[in-house]
mmCIF file of C-alpha atoms and ligand atoms in Angstrom:
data_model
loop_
_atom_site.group_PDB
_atom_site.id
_atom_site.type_symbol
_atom_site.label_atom_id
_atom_site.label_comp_id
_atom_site.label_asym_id
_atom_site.label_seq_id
_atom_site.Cartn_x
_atom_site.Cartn_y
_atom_site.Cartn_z
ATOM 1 C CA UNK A 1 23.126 116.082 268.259
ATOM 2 C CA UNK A 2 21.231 113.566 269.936
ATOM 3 C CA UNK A 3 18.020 114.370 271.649
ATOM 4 C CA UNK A 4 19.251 113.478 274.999
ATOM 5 C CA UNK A 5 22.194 115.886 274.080
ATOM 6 C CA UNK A 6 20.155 118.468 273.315
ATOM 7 C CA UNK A 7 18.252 118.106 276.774
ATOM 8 C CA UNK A 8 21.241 118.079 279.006
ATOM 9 C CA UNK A 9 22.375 121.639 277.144
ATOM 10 C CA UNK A 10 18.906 123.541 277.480
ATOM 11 C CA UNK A 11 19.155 122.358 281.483
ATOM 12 C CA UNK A 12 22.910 123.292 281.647
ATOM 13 C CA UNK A 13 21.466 126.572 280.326
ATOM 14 C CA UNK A 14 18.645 126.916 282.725
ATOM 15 C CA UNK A 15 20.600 126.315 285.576
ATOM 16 C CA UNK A 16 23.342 128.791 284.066
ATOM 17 C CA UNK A 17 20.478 131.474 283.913
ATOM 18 C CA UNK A 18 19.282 130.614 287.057
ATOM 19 C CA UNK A 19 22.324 130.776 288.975
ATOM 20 C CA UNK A 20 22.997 134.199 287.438
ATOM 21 C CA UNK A 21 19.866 135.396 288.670
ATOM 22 C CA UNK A 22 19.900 134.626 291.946
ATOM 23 C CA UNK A 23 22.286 136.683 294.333
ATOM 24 C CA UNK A 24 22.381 138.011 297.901
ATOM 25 C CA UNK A 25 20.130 141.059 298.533
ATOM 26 C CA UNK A 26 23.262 143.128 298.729
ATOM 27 C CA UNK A 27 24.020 142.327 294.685
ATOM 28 C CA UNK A 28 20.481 143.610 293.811
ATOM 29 C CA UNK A 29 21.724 147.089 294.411
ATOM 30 C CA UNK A 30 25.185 146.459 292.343
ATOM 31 C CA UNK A 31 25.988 148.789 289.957
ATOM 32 C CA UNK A 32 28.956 148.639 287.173
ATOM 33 C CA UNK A 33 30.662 151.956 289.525
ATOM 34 C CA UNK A 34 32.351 151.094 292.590
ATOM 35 C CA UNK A 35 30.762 153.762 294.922
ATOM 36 C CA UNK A 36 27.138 155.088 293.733
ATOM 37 C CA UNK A 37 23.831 155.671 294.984
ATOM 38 C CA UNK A 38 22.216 152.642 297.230
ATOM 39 C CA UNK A 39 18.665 154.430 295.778
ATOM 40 C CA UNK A 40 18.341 156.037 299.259
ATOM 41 C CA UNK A 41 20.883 158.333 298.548
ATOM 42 C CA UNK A 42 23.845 156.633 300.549
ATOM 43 C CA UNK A 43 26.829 155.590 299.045
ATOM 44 C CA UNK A 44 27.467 151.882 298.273
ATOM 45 C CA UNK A 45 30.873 150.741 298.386
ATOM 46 C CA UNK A 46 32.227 146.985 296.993
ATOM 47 C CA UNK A 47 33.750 144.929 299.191
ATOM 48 C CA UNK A 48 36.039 142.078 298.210
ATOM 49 C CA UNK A 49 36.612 138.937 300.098
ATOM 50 C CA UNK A 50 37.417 135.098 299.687
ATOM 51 C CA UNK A 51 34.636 133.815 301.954
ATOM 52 C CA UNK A 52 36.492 130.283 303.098
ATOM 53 C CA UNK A 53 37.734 131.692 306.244
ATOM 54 C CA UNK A 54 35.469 131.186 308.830
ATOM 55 C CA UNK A 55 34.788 132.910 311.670
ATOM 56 C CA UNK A 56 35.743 135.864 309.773
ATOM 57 C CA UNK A 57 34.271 135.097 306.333
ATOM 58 C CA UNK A 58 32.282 131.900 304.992
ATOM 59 C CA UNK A 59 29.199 131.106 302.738
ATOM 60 C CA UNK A 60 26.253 129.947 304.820
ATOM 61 C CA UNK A 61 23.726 127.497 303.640
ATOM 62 C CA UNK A 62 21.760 130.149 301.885
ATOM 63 C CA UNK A 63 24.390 131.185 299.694
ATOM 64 C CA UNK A 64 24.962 134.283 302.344
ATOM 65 C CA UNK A 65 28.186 135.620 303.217
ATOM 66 C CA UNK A 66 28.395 135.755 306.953
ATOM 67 C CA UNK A 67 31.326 136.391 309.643
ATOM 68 C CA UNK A 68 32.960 138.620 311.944
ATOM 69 C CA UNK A 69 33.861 141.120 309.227
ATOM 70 C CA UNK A 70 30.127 140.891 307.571
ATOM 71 C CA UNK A 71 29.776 142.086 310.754
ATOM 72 C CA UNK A 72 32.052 144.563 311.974
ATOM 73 C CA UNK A 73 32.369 146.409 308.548
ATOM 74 C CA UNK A 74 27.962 146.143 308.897
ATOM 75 C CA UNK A 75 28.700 148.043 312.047
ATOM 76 C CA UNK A 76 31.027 150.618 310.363
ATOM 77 C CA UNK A 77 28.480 151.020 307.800
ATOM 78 C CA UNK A 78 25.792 152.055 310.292
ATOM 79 C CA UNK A 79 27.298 154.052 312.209
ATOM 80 C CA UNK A 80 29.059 156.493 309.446
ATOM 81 C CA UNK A 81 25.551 155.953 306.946
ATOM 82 C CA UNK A 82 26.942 154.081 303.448
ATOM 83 C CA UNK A 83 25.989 150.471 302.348
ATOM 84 C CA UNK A 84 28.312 147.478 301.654
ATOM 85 C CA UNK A 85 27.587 144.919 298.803
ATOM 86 C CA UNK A 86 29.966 141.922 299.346
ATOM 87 C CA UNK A 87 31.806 139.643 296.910
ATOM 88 C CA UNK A 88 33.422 136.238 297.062
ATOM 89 C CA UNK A 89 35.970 136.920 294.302
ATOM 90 C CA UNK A 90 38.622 135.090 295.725
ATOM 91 C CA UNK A 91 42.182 135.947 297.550
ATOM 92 C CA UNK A 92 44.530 137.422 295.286
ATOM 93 C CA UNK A 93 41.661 138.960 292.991
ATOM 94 C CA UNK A 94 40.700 140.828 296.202
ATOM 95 C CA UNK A 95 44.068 142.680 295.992
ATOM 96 C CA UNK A 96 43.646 143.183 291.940
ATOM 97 C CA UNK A 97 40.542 144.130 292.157
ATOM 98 C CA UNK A 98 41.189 147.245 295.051
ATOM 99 C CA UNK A 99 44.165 148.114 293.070
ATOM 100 C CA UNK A 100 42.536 148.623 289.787
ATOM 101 C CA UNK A 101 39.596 150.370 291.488
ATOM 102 C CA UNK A 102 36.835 147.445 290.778
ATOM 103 C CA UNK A 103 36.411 146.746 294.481
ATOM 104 C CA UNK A 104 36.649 149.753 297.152
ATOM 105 C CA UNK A 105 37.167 147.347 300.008
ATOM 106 C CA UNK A 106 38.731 144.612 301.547
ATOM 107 C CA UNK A 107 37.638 142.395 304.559
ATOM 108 C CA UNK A 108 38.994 139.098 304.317
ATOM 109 C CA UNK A 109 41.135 138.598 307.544
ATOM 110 C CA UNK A 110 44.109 140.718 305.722
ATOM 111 C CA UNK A 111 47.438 141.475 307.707
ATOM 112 C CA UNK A 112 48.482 144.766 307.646
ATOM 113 C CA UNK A 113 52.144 144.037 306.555
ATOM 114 C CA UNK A 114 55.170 146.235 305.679
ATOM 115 C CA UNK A 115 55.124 145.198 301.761
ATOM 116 C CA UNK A 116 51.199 145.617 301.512
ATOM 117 C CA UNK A 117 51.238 148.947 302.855
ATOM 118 C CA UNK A 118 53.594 150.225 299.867
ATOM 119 C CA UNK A 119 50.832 149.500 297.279
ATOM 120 C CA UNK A 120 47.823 149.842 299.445
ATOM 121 C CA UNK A 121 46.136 151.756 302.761
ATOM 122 C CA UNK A 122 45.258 150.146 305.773
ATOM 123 C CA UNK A 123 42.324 151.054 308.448
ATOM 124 C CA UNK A 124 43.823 150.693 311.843
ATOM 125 C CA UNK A 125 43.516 147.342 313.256
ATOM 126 C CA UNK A 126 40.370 145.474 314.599
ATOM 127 C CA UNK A 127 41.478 141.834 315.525
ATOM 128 C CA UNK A 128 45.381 140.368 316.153
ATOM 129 C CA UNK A 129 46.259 137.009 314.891
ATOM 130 C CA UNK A 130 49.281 134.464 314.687
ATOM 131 C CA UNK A 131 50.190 131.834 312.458
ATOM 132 C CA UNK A 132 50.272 127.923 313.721
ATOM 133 C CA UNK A 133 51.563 125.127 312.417
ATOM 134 C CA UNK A 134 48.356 122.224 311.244
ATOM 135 C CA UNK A 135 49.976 118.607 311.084
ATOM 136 C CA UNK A 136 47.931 115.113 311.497
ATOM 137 C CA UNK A 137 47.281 114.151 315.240
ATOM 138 C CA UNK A 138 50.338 111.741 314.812
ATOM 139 C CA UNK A 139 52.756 113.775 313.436
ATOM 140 C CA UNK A 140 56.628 114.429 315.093
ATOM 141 C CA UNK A 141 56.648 117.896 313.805
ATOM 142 C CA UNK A 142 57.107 120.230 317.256
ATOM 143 C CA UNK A 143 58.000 123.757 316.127
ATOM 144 C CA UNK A 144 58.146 126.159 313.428
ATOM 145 C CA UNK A 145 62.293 125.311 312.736
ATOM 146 C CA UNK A 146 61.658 121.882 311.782
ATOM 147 C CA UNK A 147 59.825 122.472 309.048
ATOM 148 C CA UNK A 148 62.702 124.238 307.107
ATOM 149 C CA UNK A 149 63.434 120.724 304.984
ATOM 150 C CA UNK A 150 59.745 120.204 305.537
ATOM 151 C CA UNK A 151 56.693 120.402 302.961
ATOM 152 C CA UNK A 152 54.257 122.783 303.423
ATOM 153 C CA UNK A 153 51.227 123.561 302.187
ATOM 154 C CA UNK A 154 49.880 127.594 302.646
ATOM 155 C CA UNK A 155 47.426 129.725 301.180
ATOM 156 C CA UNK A 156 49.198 131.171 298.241
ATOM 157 C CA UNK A 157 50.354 134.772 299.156
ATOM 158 C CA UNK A 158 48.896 135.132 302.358
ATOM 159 C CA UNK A 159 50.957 135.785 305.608
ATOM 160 C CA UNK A 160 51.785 132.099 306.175
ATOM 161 C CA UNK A 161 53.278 131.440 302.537
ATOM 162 C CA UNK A 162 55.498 134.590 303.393
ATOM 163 C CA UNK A 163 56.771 132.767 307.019
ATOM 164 C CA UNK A 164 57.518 129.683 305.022
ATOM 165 C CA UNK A 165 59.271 131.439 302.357
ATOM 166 C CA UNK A 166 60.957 133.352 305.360
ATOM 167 C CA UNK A 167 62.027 129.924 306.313
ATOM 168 C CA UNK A 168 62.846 128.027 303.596
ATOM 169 C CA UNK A 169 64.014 130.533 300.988
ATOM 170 C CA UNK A 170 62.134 132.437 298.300
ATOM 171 C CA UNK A 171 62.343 129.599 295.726
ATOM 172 C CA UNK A 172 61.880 126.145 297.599
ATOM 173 C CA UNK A 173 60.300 123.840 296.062
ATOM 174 C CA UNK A 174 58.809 122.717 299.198
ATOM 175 C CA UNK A 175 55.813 124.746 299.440
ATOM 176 C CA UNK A 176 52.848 124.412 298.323
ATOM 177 C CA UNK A 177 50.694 127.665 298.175
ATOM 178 C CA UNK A 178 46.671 127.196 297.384
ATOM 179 C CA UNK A 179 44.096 128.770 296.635
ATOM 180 C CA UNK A 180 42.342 128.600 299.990
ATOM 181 C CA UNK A 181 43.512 128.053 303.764
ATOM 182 C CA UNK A 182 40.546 124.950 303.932
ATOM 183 C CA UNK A 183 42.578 123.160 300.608
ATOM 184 C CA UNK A 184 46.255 123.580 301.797
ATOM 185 C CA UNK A 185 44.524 121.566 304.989
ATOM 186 C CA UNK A 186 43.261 119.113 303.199
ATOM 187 C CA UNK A 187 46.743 118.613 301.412
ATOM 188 C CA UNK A 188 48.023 117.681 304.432
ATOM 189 C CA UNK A 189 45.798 115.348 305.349
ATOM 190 C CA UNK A 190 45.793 113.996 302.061
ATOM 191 C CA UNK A 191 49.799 113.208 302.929
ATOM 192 C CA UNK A 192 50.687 115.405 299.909
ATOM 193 C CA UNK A 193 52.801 117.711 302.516
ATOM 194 C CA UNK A 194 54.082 117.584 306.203
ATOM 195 C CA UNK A 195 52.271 120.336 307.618
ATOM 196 C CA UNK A 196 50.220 123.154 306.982
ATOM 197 C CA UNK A 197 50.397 126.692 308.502
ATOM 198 C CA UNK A 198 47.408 129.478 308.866
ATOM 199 C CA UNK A 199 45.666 132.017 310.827
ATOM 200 C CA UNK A 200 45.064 130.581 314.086
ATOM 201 C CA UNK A 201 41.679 131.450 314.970
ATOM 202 C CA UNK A 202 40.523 130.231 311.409
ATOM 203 C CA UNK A 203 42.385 126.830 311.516
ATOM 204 C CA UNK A 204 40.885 126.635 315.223
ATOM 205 C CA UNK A 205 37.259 126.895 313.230
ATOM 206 C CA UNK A 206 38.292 124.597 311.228
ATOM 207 C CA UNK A 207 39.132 121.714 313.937
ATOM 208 C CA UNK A 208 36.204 122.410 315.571
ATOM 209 C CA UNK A 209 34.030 122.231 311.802
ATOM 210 C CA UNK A 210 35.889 119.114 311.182
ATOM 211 C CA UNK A 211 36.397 116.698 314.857
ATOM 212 C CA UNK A 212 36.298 113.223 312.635
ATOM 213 C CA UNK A 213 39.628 114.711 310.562
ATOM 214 C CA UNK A 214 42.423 114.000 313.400
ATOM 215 C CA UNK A 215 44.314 117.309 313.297
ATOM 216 C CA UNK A 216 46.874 118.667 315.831
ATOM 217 C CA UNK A 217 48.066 122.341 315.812
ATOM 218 C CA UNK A 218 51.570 123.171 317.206
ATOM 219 C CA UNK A 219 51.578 127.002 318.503
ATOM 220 C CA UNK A 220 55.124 128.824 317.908
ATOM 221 C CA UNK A 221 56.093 132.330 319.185
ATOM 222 C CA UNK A 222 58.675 132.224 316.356
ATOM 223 C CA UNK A 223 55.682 133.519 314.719
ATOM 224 C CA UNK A 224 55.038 137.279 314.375
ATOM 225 C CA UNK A 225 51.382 138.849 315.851
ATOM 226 C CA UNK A 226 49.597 139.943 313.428
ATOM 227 C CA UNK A 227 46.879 142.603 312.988
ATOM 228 C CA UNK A 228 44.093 142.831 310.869
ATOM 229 C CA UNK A 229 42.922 145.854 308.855
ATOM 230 C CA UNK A 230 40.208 146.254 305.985
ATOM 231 C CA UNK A 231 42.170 147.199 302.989
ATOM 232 C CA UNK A 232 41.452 150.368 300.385
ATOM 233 C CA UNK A 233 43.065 151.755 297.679
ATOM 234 C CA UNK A 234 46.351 153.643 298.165
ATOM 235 C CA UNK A 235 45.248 157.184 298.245
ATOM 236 C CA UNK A 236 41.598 156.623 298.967
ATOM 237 C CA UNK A 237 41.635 158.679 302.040
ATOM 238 C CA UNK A 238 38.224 159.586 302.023
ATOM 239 C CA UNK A 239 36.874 156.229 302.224
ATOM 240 C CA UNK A 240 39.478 155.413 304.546
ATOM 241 C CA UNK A 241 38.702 158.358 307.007
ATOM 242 C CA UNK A 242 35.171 156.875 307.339
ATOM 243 C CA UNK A 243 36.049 153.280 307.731
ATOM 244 C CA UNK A 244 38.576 154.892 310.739
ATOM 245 C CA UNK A 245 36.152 156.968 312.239
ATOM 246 C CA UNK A 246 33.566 154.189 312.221
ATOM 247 C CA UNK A 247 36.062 151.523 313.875
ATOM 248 C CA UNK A 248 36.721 154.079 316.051
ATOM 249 C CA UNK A 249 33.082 155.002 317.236
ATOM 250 C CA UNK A 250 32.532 150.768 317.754
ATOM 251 C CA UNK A 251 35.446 150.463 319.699
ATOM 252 C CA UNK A 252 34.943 152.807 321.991
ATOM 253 C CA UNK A 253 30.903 151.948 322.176
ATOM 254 C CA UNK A 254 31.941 148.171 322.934
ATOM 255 C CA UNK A 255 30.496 147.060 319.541
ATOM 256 C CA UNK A 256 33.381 145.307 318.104
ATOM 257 C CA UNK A 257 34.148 144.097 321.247
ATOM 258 C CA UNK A 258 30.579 142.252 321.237
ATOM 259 C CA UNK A 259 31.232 140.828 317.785
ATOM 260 C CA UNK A 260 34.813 139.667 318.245
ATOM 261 C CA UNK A 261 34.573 138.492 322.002
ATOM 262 C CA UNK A 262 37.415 139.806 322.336
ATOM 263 C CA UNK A 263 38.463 143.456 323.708
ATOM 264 C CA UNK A 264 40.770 144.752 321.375
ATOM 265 C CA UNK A 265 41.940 148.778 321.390
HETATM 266 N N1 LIG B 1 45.751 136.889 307.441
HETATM 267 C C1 LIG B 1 46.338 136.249 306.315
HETATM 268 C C2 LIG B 1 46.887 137.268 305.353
HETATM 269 O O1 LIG B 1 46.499 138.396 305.387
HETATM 270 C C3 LIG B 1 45.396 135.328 305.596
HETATM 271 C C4 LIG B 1 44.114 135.931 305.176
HETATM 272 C C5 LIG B 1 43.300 135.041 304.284
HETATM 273 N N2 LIG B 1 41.969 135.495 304.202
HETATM 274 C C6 LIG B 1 40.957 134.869 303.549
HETATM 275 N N3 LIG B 1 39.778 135.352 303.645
HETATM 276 N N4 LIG B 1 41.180 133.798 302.879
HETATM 277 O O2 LIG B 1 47.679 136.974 304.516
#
């Protein structure tokens, strides 16, 4: 190998070690069990998210994750005395993950549906949400029913790739279901589909994150409410019974309320 060769692969492997070395303060306390001691003898439980859905979840500039459930679950945490250590492992590993025990819980803006409930529990609720429809500010599309011969792009396996299978049948081969709710967006403006559809309040971030991109939402009460719970493993009633009791105590003491805005019971 040349020497320049040679010089890009001992910085590729500098910035490889580097990279694995730095992590948020909440990783310095990981361990290789789910739940163990956080060193001052609380419990630290490992909580699973895909942190591209702002308000709720998103990286900040520091390589933080930060958002309304950093925050709410924080507040759970304090009041009921265990520690969280978060990680971006991305959306469907977040359900893998809980289900084979690697990750105790998940806060990433996740419905409590029907189907999820049979293979995992579900705190009660702490914020409601509805799907809209995301098209380019000069689109014709008006309402959820005229996008059944439509493409769409969704976030694979979340609640809106469900509506538009709902709509358009199980198998069409007009959806297109990503990764994240930012890149089935960005499909759409890249022309690749018609429309988009997501959580409201996170493709209302979005707009506001991105004014120069020329979007236009299209609200449709053909859309279910939604309601979103942090998600444990089916069975794991003692962490559940905290994470309850802790919601609880902050919506009654008008913390969640002061997190969310909002007033939700
Ligand atoms: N609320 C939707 C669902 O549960 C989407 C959640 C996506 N969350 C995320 N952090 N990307 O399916």
């Amino acid at each position: 190998m040349k020497k320049t060769g040679w010089m890009l692969l001992m910085i590729i492997a500098a910035l490889t070690l580097a990279l694995a070395g730095c992590g948020t303060k909440d990783d310095a306390s990981s361990g290789s069990s789910s739940s163990e001691d956080g060193g001052d003898g609380k419990k630290v439980y490992k909580v699973g998210t895909e942190a591209t859905f702002a308000p709720f979840e998103s990286v900040d500039d520091s390589g933080k994750i930060v958002g309304i459930d950093v925050d709410i679950l924080q507040a759970i945490a304090d009041e009921m005395d265990f520690e969280v250590e978060w990680n971006n492992i991305g959306w469907e590993p977040v359900f893998q993950t809980i289900k084979n025990g690697e990750t105790d819980i998940g806060a990433s803006g996740i419905t409590i549906t029907e189907e999820r409930k049979e293979s995992f529990d579900f705190t009660e609720p702490y914020y409601e949400s509805q799907l809209l429809i995301v098209v380019k500010e000069d689109s014709k599309i008006k309402s959820l029913d005229e996008l059944k011969d439509k493409k769409v792009s969704v976030q694979i396996n979340a609640t809106g790739h469900m509506a538009a299978k709902k709509l358009q049948g199980e198998a069409s081969t007009n959806i297109m279901a990503f990764e994240s709710q930012p890149i089935a967006i960005q499909e759409m403006l890249n022309g690749n589909v018609d429309a988009a559809i997501g959580d409201n309040a996170v493709v209302y971030e979005y707009i506001k994150a991105h004014p120069d991109q020329k979007l236009k939402v299209i609200e449709d009460d053909a859309f279910e409410k939604e309601y979103y719970g942090f998600m444990v493993q089916k069975g794991n009633k003692e962490l559940l019974d905290k994470l309850n009791e802790g919601l609880k105590k902050i919506k009654e003491n008008g913390k969640l309320k002061e997190i969310t805005g909002i007033d939700f019971q």
